[in-house]
Short mmCIF file of C-alpha atoms and ligand atoms in Angstrom, two decimals:
data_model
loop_
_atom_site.label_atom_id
_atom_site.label_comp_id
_atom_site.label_asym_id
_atom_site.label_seq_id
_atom_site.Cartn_x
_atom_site.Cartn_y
_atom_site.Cartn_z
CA UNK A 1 161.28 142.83 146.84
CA UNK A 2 159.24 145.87 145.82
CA UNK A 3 157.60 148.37 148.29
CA UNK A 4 154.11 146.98 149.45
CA UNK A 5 152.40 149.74 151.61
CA UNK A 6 153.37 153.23 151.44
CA UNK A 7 150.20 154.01 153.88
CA UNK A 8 150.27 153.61 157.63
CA UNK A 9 147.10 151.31 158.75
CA UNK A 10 145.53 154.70 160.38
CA UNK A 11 145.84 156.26 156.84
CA UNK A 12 144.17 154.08 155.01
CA UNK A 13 141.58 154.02 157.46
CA UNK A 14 140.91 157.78 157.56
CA UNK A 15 140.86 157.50 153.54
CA UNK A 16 138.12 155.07 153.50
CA UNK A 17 136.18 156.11 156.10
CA UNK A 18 136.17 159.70 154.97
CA UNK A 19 135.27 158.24 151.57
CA UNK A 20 132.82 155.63 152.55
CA UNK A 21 130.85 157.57 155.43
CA UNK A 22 130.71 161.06 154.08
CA UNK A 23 126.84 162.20 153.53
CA UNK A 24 125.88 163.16 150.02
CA UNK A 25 124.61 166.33 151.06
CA UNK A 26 128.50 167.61 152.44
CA UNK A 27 130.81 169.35 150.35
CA UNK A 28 133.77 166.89 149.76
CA UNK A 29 135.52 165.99 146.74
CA UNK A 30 133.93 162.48 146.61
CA UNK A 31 130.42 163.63 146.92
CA UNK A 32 129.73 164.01 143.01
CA UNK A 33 130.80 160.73 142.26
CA UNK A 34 129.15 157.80 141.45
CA UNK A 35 128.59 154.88 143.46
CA UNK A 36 130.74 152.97 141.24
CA UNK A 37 133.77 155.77 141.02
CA UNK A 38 133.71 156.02 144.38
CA UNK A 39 134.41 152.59 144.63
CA UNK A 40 136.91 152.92 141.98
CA UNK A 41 138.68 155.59 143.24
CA UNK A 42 138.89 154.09 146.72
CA UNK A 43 140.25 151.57 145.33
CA UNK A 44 143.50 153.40 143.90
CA UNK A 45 143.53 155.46 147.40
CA UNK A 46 143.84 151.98 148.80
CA UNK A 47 146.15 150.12 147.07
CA UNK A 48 148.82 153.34 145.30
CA UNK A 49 151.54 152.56 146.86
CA UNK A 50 151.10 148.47 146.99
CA UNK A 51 152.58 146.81 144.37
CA UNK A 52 153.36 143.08 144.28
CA UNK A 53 156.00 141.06 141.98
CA UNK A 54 155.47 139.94 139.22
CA UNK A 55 157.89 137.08 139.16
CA UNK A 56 156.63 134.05 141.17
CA UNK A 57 159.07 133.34 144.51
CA UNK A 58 159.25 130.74 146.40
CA UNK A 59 157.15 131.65 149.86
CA UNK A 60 154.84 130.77 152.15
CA UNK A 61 150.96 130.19 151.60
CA UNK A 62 148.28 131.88 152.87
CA UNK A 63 145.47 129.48 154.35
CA UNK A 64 141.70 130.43 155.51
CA UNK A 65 139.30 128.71 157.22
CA UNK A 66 136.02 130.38 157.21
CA UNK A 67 132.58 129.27 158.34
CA UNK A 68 129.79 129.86 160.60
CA UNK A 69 130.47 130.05 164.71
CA UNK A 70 131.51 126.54 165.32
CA UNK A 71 131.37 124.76 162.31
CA UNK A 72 134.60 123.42 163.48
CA UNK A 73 137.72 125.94 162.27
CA UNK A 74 139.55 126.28 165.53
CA UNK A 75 139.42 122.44 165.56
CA UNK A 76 140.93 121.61 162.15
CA UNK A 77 143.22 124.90 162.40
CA UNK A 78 144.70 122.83 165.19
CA UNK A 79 145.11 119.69 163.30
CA UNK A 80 146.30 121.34 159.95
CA UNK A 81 148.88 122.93 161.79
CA UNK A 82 150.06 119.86 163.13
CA UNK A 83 149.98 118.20 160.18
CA UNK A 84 152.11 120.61 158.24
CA UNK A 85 154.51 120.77 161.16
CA UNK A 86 154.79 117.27 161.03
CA UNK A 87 155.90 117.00 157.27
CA UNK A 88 158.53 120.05 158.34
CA UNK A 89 156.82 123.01 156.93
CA UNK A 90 157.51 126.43 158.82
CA UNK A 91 154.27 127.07 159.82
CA UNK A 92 152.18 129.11 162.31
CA UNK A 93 148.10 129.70 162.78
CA UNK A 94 146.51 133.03 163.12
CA UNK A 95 143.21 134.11 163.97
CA UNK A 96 141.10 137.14 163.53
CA UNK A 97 139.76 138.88 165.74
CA UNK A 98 143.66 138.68 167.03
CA UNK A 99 142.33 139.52 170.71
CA UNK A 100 145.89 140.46 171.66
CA UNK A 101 146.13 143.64 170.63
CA UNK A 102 143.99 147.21 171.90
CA UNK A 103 141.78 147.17 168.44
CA UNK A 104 141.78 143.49 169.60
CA UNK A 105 140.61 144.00 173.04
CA UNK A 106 137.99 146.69 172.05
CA UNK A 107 136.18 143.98 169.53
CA UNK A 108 136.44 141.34 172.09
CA UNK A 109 134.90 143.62 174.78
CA UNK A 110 131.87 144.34 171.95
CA UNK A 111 131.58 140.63 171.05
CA UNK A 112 130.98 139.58 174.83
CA UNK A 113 128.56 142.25 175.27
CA UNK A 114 130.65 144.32 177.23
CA UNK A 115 130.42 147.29 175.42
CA UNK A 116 128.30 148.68 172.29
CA UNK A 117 129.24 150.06 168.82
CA UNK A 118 127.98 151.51 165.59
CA UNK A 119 128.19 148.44 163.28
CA UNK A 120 129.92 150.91 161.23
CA UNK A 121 132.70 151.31 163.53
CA UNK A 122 132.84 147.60 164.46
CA UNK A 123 133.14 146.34 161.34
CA UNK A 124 136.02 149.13 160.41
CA UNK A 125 137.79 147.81 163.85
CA UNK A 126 137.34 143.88 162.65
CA UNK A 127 139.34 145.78 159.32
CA UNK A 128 141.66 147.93 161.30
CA UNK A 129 142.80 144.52 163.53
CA UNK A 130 143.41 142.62 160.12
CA UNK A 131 145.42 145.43 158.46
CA UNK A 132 147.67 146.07 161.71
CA UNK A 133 149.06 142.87 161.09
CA UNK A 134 149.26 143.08 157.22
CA UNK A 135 153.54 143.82 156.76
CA UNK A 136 154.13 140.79 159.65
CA UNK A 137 151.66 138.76 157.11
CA UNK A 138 153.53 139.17 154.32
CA UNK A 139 156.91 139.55 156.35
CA UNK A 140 155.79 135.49 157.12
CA UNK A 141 155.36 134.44 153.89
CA UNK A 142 157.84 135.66 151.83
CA UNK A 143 160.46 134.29 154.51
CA UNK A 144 158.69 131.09 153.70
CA UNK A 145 156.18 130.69 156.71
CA UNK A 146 152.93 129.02 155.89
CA UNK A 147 150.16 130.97 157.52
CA UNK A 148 146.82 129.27 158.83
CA UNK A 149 144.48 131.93 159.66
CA UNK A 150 141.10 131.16 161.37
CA UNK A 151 138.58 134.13 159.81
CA UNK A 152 139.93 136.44 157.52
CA UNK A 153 138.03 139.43 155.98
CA UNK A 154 135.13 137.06 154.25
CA UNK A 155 134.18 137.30 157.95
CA UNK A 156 134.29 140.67 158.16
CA UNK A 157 132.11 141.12 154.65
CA UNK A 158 129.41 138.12 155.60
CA UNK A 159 128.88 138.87 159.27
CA UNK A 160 128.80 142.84 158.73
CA UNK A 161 126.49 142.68 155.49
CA UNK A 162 124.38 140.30 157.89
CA UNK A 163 123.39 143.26 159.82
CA UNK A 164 122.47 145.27 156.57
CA UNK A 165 125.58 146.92 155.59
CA UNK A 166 126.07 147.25 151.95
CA UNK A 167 128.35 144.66 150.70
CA UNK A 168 130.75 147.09 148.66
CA UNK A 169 130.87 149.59 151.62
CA UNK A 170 132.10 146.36 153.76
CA UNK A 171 135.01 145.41 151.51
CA UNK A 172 135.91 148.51 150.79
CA UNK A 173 138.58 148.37 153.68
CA UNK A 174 139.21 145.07 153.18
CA UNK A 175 140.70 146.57 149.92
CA UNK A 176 144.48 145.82 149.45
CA UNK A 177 145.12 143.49 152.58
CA UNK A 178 146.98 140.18 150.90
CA UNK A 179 144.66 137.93 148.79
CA UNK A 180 144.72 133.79 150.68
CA UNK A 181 145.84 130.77 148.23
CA UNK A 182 142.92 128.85 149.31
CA UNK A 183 140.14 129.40 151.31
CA UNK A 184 138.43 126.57 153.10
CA UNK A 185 134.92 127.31 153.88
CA UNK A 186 133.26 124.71 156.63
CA UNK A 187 129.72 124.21 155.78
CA UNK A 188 127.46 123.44 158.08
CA UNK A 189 123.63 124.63 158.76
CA UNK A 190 123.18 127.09 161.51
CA UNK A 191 121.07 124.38 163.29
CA UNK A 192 123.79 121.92 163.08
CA UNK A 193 126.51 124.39 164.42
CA UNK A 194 124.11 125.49 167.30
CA UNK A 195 124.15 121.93 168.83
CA UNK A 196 127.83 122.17 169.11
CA UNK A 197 129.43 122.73 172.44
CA UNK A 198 129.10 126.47 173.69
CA UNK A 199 127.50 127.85 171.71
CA UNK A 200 125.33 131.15 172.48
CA UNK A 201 127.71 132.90 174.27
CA UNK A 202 128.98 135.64 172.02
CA UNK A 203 127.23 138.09 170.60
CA UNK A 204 126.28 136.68 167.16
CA UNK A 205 125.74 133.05 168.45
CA UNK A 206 122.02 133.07 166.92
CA UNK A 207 120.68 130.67 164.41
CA UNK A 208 118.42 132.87 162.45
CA UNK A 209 121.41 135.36 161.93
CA UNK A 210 123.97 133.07 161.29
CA UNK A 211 121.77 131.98 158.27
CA UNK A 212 121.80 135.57 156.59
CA UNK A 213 125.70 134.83 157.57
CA UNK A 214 125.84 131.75 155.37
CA UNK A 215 123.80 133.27 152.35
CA UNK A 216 125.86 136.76 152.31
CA UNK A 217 129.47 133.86 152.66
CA UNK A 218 128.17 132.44 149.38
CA UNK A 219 127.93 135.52 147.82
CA UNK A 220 131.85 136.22 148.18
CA UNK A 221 132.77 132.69 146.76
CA UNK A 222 135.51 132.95 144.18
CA UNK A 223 138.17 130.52 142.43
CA UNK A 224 140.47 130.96 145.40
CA UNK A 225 137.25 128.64 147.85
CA UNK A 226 137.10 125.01 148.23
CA UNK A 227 133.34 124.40 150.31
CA UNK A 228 134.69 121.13 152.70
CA UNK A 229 131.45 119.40 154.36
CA UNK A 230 131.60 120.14 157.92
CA UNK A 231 128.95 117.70 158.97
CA UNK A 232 131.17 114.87 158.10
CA UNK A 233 133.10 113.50 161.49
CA UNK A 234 135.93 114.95 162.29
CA UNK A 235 138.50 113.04 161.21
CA UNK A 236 137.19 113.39 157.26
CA UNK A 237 136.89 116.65 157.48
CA UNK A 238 140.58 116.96 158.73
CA UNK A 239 141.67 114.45 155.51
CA UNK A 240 140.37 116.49 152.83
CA UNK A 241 141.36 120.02 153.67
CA UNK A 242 144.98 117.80 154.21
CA UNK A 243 144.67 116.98 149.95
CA UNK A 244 144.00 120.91 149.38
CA UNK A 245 146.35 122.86 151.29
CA UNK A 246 149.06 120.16 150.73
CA UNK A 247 149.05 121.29 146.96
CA UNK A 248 149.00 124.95 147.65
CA UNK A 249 151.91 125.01 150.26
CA UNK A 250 153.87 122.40 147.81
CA UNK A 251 153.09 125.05 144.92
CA UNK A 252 154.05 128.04 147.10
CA UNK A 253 157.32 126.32 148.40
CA UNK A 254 158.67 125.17 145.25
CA UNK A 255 157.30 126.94 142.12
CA UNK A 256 156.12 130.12 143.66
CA UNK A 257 153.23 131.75 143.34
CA UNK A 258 153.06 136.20 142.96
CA UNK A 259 151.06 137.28 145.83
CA UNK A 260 147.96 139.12 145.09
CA UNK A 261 145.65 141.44 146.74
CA UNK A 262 142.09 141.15 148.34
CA UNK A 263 139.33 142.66 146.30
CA UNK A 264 141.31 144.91 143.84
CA UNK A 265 140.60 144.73 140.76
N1 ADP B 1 133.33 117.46 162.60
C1 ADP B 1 132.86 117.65 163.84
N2 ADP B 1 131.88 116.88 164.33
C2 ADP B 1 131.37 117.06 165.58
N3 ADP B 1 131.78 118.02 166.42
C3 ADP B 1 132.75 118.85 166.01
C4 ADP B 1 133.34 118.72 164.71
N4 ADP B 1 134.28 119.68 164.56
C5 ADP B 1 134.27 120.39 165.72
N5 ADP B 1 133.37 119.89 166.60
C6 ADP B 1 133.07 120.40 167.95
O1 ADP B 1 132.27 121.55 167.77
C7 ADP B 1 132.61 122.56 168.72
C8 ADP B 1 133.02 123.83 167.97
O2 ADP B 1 134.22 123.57 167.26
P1 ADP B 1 135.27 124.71 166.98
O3 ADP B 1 136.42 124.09 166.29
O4 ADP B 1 135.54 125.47 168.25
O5 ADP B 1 134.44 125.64 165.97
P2 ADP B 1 134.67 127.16 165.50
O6 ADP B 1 136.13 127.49 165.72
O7 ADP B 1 134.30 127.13 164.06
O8 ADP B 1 133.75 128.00 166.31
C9 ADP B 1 133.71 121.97 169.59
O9 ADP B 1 133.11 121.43 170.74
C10 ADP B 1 134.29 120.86 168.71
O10 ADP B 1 134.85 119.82 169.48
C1 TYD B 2 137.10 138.18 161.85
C2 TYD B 2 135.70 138.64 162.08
C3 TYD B 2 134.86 137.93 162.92
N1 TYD B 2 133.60 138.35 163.13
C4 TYD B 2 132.75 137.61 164.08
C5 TYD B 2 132.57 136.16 163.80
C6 TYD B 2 132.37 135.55 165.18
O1 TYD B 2 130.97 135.56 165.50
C7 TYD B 2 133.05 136.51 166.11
C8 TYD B 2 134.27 135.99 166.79
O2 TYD B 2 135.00 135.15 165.99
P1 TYD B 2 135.64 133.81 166.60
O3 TYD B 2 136.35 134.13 167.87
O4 TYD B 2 136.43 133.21 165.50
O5 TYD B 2 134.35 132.95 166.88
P2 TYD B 2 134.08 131.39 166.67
O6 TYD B 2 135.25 130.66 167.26
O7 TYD B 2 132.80 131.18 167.42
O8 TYD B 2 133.92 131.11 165.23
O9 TYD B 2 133.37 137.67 165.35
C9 TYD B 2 133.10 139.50 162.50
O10 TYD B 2 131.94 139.88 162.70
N2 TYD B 2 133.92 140.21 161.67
C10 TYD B 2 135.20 139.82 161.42
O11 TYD B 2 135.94 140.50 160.66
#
C-alpha cells in the first residue's frame, strides 16, 4: 500500500483557505493567478502527497446516498445495511455531518440554530468533518469494509452553492477526499419531501431552497450517480438501490477496483 496523505486535515485546510479566501488586492503568491490556475494549483497543494494504486485490490466499496432533507436516505441507509449484513458483507453506515465529533458538534449547533456562521466557514467545517475521517475511510475499505455513507461532499457542494457560493470555490476542499463507487441520489420534489414527517426543523428545511439544492445536485452528476425515484413506496425504492450496490460491492470484493479521488483531475 502506497502513502495516501502526507498532509494533516488542518494543513490542507489552511492551504485552501489561504488560497481560496485571499482578496485580489493582497500581496500573496496566488494573487496573479488565474481563476483557473488557482484552481489548478490547489489542486496539486491538495492532493501531492496522495497517491493511490494502480493495481486493482480486493476492498471494500464506498456507497452514497444523497438527496434532498428527507427524501428518504436515513431510511434506506438502514435497510441497505441490513441487507448487506444479511448476505455476510463487513459492512458499516456513516453519515455526514458525523455529529460526534467537536467540528461535528459546532455544525450541529449551526444547523439547529444555535449558533451563526459565515457560510464560508460552515461549509469549510461540513469539509473539515469529512476529511477528519478520511485515513479511517480508507483504513475501512481496504481491510474490506463496505461503507454506506448518508451525505457525502455532493452535499457539501449543492447545499453551499445554494446559498451563492461559487461552485469551484465549494469543491475546492472537497479536493482529494476518496472518490464513492456509486452514488445513489433520491429524487424527490421539495414539495414531496416537505410532507414527510418532521420536517422544518433544521435550518435548511425550506422548500424554495431545497429547490436551488436539487438544481445545483444535478449539476455535480457524473458516471459514478444512479438517480433512484424516491416517490416510489418504500419498499421499491429499497429493491433497486439492492440491484446497484450489489454489483459494486461484488466488483469491489472480488475483482477489485483502484480507489480514486474526489474532484481531481
Ligand atoms: N419511500 C417513502 N415513502 C413514504 N415515506 C417515506 C419514504 N421513505 C422515507 N419516508 C419517511 O419520510 C421521512 C423522512 O425519511 P428519512 O429517511 O429520515 O429521510 P432523510 O434521511 O433523507 O432526511 C420519515 O418519516 C420516513 O419514514
Ligand atoms: C454533509 C452536509 C450536509 N449539509 C446539510 C444538509 C442537511 O440540511 C443538513 C443536515 O444533514 P442531515 O442530518 O443528513 O439531514 P437530513 O436527515 O434532514 O437529510 O446539513 C450541508 O449543508 N453540507 C454538508 O456537507
Amino acid at each position: 500500500m502506497k502513502r495516501i496523505c502526507s498532509f494533516s486535515s488542518v494543513q490542507l485546510f489552511s492551504r485552501s483557505f489561504r488560497a481560496l479566501a485571499v482578496p485580489r488586492s493582497l500581496n500573496y503568491p496566488v494573487q496573479s493567478l488565474k481563476r483557473s490556475s488557482v484552481r489548478m494549483e490547489i489542486g496539486r497543494n491538495l492532493t501531492s502527497g496522495l497517491t493511490t494504486e494502480s493495481i486493482a485490490k480486493p476492498r471494500g466499496a464506498l456507497i452514497v446516498l444523497e438527496g434532498l432533507d428527507r427524501s428518504g436516505k436515513s431510511t434506506q441507509c438502514a435497510k441497505l445495511l441490513a441487507f448487506l449484513k444479511g448476505l455476510g458483507h463487513p459492512t458499516e453506515l456513516w453519515r455526514f455531518p458525523d455529529r460526534e465529533t467537536s467540528v461535528g458538534q459546532m455544525i450541529s449547533a449551526y444547523l439547529s440554530n444555535k449558533s451563526q456562521l459565515d457560510d464560508h466557514t460552515i461549509h469549510l467545517l461540513f469539509s473539515a468533518n469529512r476529511w477528519e475521517k478520511r485515513s479511517l475511510m480508507e483504513e475501512k475499505l481496504r481491510t474490506g469494509t463496505t461503507l454506506i455513507v448518508d451525505r457525502y461532499s455532493y452535499s457539501g457542494v449543492a447545499f453551499s452553492s445554494a446559498k451563492g457560493l461559487s461552485i469551484d470555490w465549494c469543491k475546492a476542499p472537497e479536493i482529494g477526499l476518496l472518490a464513492p463507487d456509486s452514488v445513489l441520489y433520491l429524487d424527490i420534489s421539495p414539495e414531496r419531501a416537505a410532507e414527510r414527517g418532521g420536517y422544518g426543523d433544521e435550518r435548511y428545511e425550506r422548500v424554495e431552497f431545497q429547490k436551488k439544492v436539487a438544481n445545483f445536485y444535478q449539476t455535480l452528476r457524473d458516471s459514478s450517480w444512479k438517480v433512484i425515484d424516491a416517490g416510489e413506496a418504500m419498499e421499491e425504492v429499497e429493491k433497486k438501490i439492492q440491484e446497484v450496490v450489489l454489483d459494486q460491492v461484488k466488483e469491489c470484493s472480488t475483482k477489485g477496483k483502484p480507489l480514486n479521488l474526489l474532484w481531481s483531475s
